[in-house]
Amino acid sequence: MTATPLTWFDDELVEQDETPHVDHVVVRLGAGRYGLSAPDVAEVTPLLGLTRVPGTASWLCGVGNWRGHVLPVVDLRPLLGIPATPLPSSARVVVVSVDDIEVGIVAEAVAGLVEVPEDCDPAPVTLTGPAADLVIGLADGGPAGPVAVLATSALLALRGRAAA
């Protein structure tokens, strides 16, 4: 049996959690909170000036100029079954980037960071369609409630699915 490591915190001895965690950027979409792997987030920026592209899926908001790159920007709400309402002034674009592949995700708000265990709870089996591909797990988001963990690979794959 392995002993749990202990550490001092505010003059009190507490147990350390050895479970590996990854920070996730928490975004709000509708009433839900969703986590994007922080190491894959290149930037959080105000809404970009977007150009709508004819003949593309309705969830593709358009393309914008991000640091000299053409950045496709998607709204996940229709894919997750969330009603698309007008975006508030707190709306942001979260740029997800891996191996020079980038996609912007529209968020109604960015709520901060949460640590997500690498072995978080699996996604609910009730998710269907695109939501089943996007949501890979659930994590404890603290007092604000749970966070649905989004798959970076599925987000980046939306670039290839944008044609209507």
Short mmCIF file of C-alpha atoms in Angstrom, two decimals:
data_model
loop_
_atom_site.label_atom_id
_atom_site.label_comp_id
_atom_site.label_asym_id
_atom_site.label_seq_id
_atom_site.Cartn_x
_atom_site.Cartn_y
_atom_site.Cartn_z
CA MET A 1 0.00 0.00 0.00
CA THR A 2 1.38 3.39 -1.00
CA ALA A 3 1.12 6.29 1.41
CA THR A 4 -0.52 9.47 0.17
CA PRO A 5 1.98 12.35 0.08
CA LEU A 6 1.38 15.15 2.57
CA THR A 7 2.18 18.83 2.34
CA TRP A 8 1.93 21.87 4.61
CA PHE A 9 -0.73 24.41 3.70
CA ASP A 10 -1.52 27.38 5.96
CA ASP A 11 0.10 25.66 8.97
CA GLU A 12 -1.99 22.55 8.38
CA LEU A 13 -0.88 19.18 7.07
CA VAL A 14 -3.04 18.12 4.06
CA GLU A 15 -3.00 15.20 1.62
CA GLN A 16 -1.78 15.80 -1.93
CA ASP A 17 -3.72 14.41 -4.84
CA GLU A 18 -1.37 12.38 -7.06
CA THR A 19 -3.85 12.08 -9.94
CA PRO A 20 -2.38 13.78 -13.04
CA HIS A 21 -4.38 16.85 -14.04
CA VAL A 22 -4.52 19.08 -17.11
CA ASP A 23 -5.69 22.68 -16.87
CA HIS A 24 -8.72 23.46 -19.02
CA VAL A 25 -10.05 26.85 -20.09
CA VAL A 26 -13.71 27.00 -19.07
CA VAL A 27 -16.11 28.62 -21.51
CA ARG A 28 -19.82 29.22 -21.20
CA LEU A 29 -22.17 28.12 -23.97
CA GLY A 30 -25.82 28.58 -23.07
CA ALA A 31 -26.34 27.34 -19.51
CA GLY A 32 -23.45 24.86 -19.79
CA ARG A 33 -19.75 25.07 -18.97
CA TYR A 34 -17.24 23.43 -21.29
CA GLY A 35 -13.51 22.84 -20.92
CA LEU A 36 -10.87 23.24 -23.61
CA SER A 37 -7.41 21.80 -22.92
CA ALA A 38 -5.33 24.82 -21.87
CA PRO A 39 -2.10 23.61 -23.54
CA ASP A 40 -4.02 23.62 -26.85
CA VAL A 41 -5.39 27.17 -26.40
CA ALA A 42 -3.22 29.67 -28.24
CA GLU A 43 -5.18 32.80 -27.34
CA VAL A 44 -8.46 34.20 -26.08
CA THR A 45 -9.45 37.26 -28.09
CA PRO A 46 -12.44 39.55 -28.50
CA LEU A 47 -14.72 38.63 -31.40
CA LEU A 48 -12.94 39.03 -34.71
CA GLY A 49 -14.37 40.74 -37.74
CA LEU A 50 -15.67 37.70 -39.62
CA THR A 51 -16.48 37.08 -43.26
CA ARG A 52 -19.27 34.57 -43.85
CA VAL A 53 -18.36 31.91 -46.41
CA PRO A 54 -21.20 30.89 -48.76
CA GLY A 55 -21.98 27.19 -48.99
CA THR A 56 -20.63 26.29 -45.54
CA ALA A 57 -22.34 24.75 -42.53
CA SER A 58 -24.53 27.04 -40.44
CA TRP A 59 -22.31 26.52 -37.38
CA LEU A 60 -19.33 28.07 -39.21
CA CYS A 61 -19.59 31.74 -38.23
CA GLY A 62 -17.08 32.70 -40.88
CA VAL A 63 -13.37 33.30 -41.24
CA GLY A 64 -11.26 36.04 -39.75
CA ASN A 65 -7.70 37.27 -39.75
CA TRP A 66 -5.82 36.02 -36.70
CA ARG A 67 -2.14 36.98 -36.60
CA GLY A 68 -1.95 36.90 -40.39
CA HIS A 69 -3.69 33.50 -40.67
CA VAL A 70 -7.13 32.78 -42.04
CA LEU A 71 -8.95 31.44 -38.99
CA PRO A 72 -12.23 29.53 -39.31
CA VAL A 73 -14.48 30.43 -36.38
CA VAL A 74 -17.19 28.00 -35.29
CA ASP A 75 -20.18 28.26 -32.99
CA LEU A 76 -20.52 24.96 -31.12
CA ARG A 77 -23.98 25.74 -29.78
CA PRO A 78 -25.91 24.22 -32.73
CA LEU A 79 -23.70 21.12 -32.64
CA LEU A 80 -24.31 20.69 -28.92
CA GLY A 81 -28.06 21.27 -29.17
CA ILE A 82 -27.89 24.68 -27.43
CA PRO A 83 -30.16 27.45 -28.76
CA ALA A 84 -28.09 30.13 -30.49
CA THR A 85 -28.96 33.47 -28.91
CA PRO A 86 -27.33 36.81 -29.70
CA LEU A 87 -23.82 36.93 -28.30
CA PRO A 88 -23.28 39.11 -25.21
CA SER A 89 -20.53 41.70 -24.87
CA SER A 90 -18.56 39.14 -22.84
CA ALA A 91 -18.28 36.88 -25.93
CA ARG A 92 -14.79 35.81 -26.96
CA VAL A 93 -13.06 33.65 -29.54
CA VAL A 94 -10.88 30.93 -28.06
CA VAL A 95 -8.20 29.95 -30.57
CA VAL A 96 -7.35 26.25 -30.39
CA SER A 97 -4.09 25.38 -32.12
CA VAL A 98 -2.17 22.10 -32.48
CA ASP A 99 0.60 21.47 -35.04
CA ASP A 100 -0.22 24.66 -36.99
CA ILE A 101 -3.88 23.68 -37.34
CA GLU A 102 -6.11 26.35 -35.82
CA VAL A 103 -9.79 26.88 -35.24
CA GLY A 104 -11.60 29.62 -33.34
CA ILE A 105 -14.38 28.66 -30.94
CA VAL A 106 -17.04 31.25 -30.08
CA ALA A 107 -17.73 31.39 -26.35
CA GLU A 108 -20.41 33.47 -24.65
CA ALA A 109 -17.89 34.03 -21.85
CA VAL A 110 -14.59 32.66 -20.59
CA ALA A 111 -14.90 31.69 -16.94
CA GLY A 112 -11.29 30.83 -16.07
CA LEU A 113 -9.34 27.62 -15.54
CA VAL A 114 -10.20 24.32 -13.92
CA GLU A 115 -7.98 21.30 -13.27
CA VAL A 116 -9.35 18.21 -15.00
CA PRO A 117 -8.03 14.77 -14.06
CA GLU A 118 -6.65 12.84 -17.03
CA ASP A 119 -9.07 10.05 -16.13
CA CYS A 120 -12.19 12.24 -15.80
CA ASP A 121 -15.67 10.74 -15.82
CA PRO A 122 -16.84 9.59 -19.28
CA ALA A 123 -19.31 11.65 -21.28
CA PRO A 124 -22.98 10.77 -20.82
CA VAL A 125 -24.13 8.02 -23.17
CA THR A 126 -27.23 10.11 -23.91
CA LEU A 127 -25.20 12.44 -26.14
CA THR A 128 -25.83 11.82 -29.82
CA GLY A 129 -24.70 13.21 -33.16
CA PRO A 130 -21.91 15.78 -33.21
CA ALA A 131 -22.14 16.31 -29.45
CA ALA A 132 -21.08 12.70 -28.85
CA ASP A 133 -17.86 13.36 -30.80
CA LEU A 134 -17.13 16.72 -29.16
CA VAL A 135 -17.73 15.91 -25.48
CA ILE A 136 -15.32 13.30 -24.14
CA GLY A 137 -15.91 13.57 -20.41
CA LEU A 138 -17.22 15.38 -17.36
CA ALA A 139 -15.17 17.03 -14.65
CA ASP A 140 -15.88 18.58 -11.29
CA GLY A 141 -15.96 22.31 -11.86
CA GLY A 142 -16.16 23.21 -8.19
CA PRO A 143 -18.99 25.32 -6.75
CA ALA A 144 -20.02 26.58 -10.21
CA GLY A 145 -20.94 23.06 -11.30
CA PRO A 146 -19.64 20.39 -13.66
CA VAL A 147 -17.60 21.05 -16.80
CA ALA A 148 -18.07 19.06 -20.00
CA VAL A 149 -14.62 18.32 -21.43
CA LEU A 150 -14.27 18.92 -25.18
CA ALA A 151 -11.95 16.88 -27.43
CA THR A 152 -9.32 19.04 -29.11
CA SER A 153 -9.04 16.59 -32.03
CA ALA A 154 -12.80 16.81 -32.70
CA LEU A 155 -12.68 20.62 -32.57
CA LEU A 156 -9.85 20.76 -35.10
CA ALA A 157 -11.64 18.21 -37.32
CA LEU A 158 -14.52 20.69 -37.70
CA ARG A 159 -12.33 22.55 -40.21
CA GLY A 160 -12.79 19.68 -42.67
CA ARG A 161 -16.54 19.38 -42.04
CA ALA A 162 -17.43 23.04 -42.65
CA ALA A 163 -18.65 22.58 -46.23
CA ALA A 164 -22.45 22.33 -46.20
#
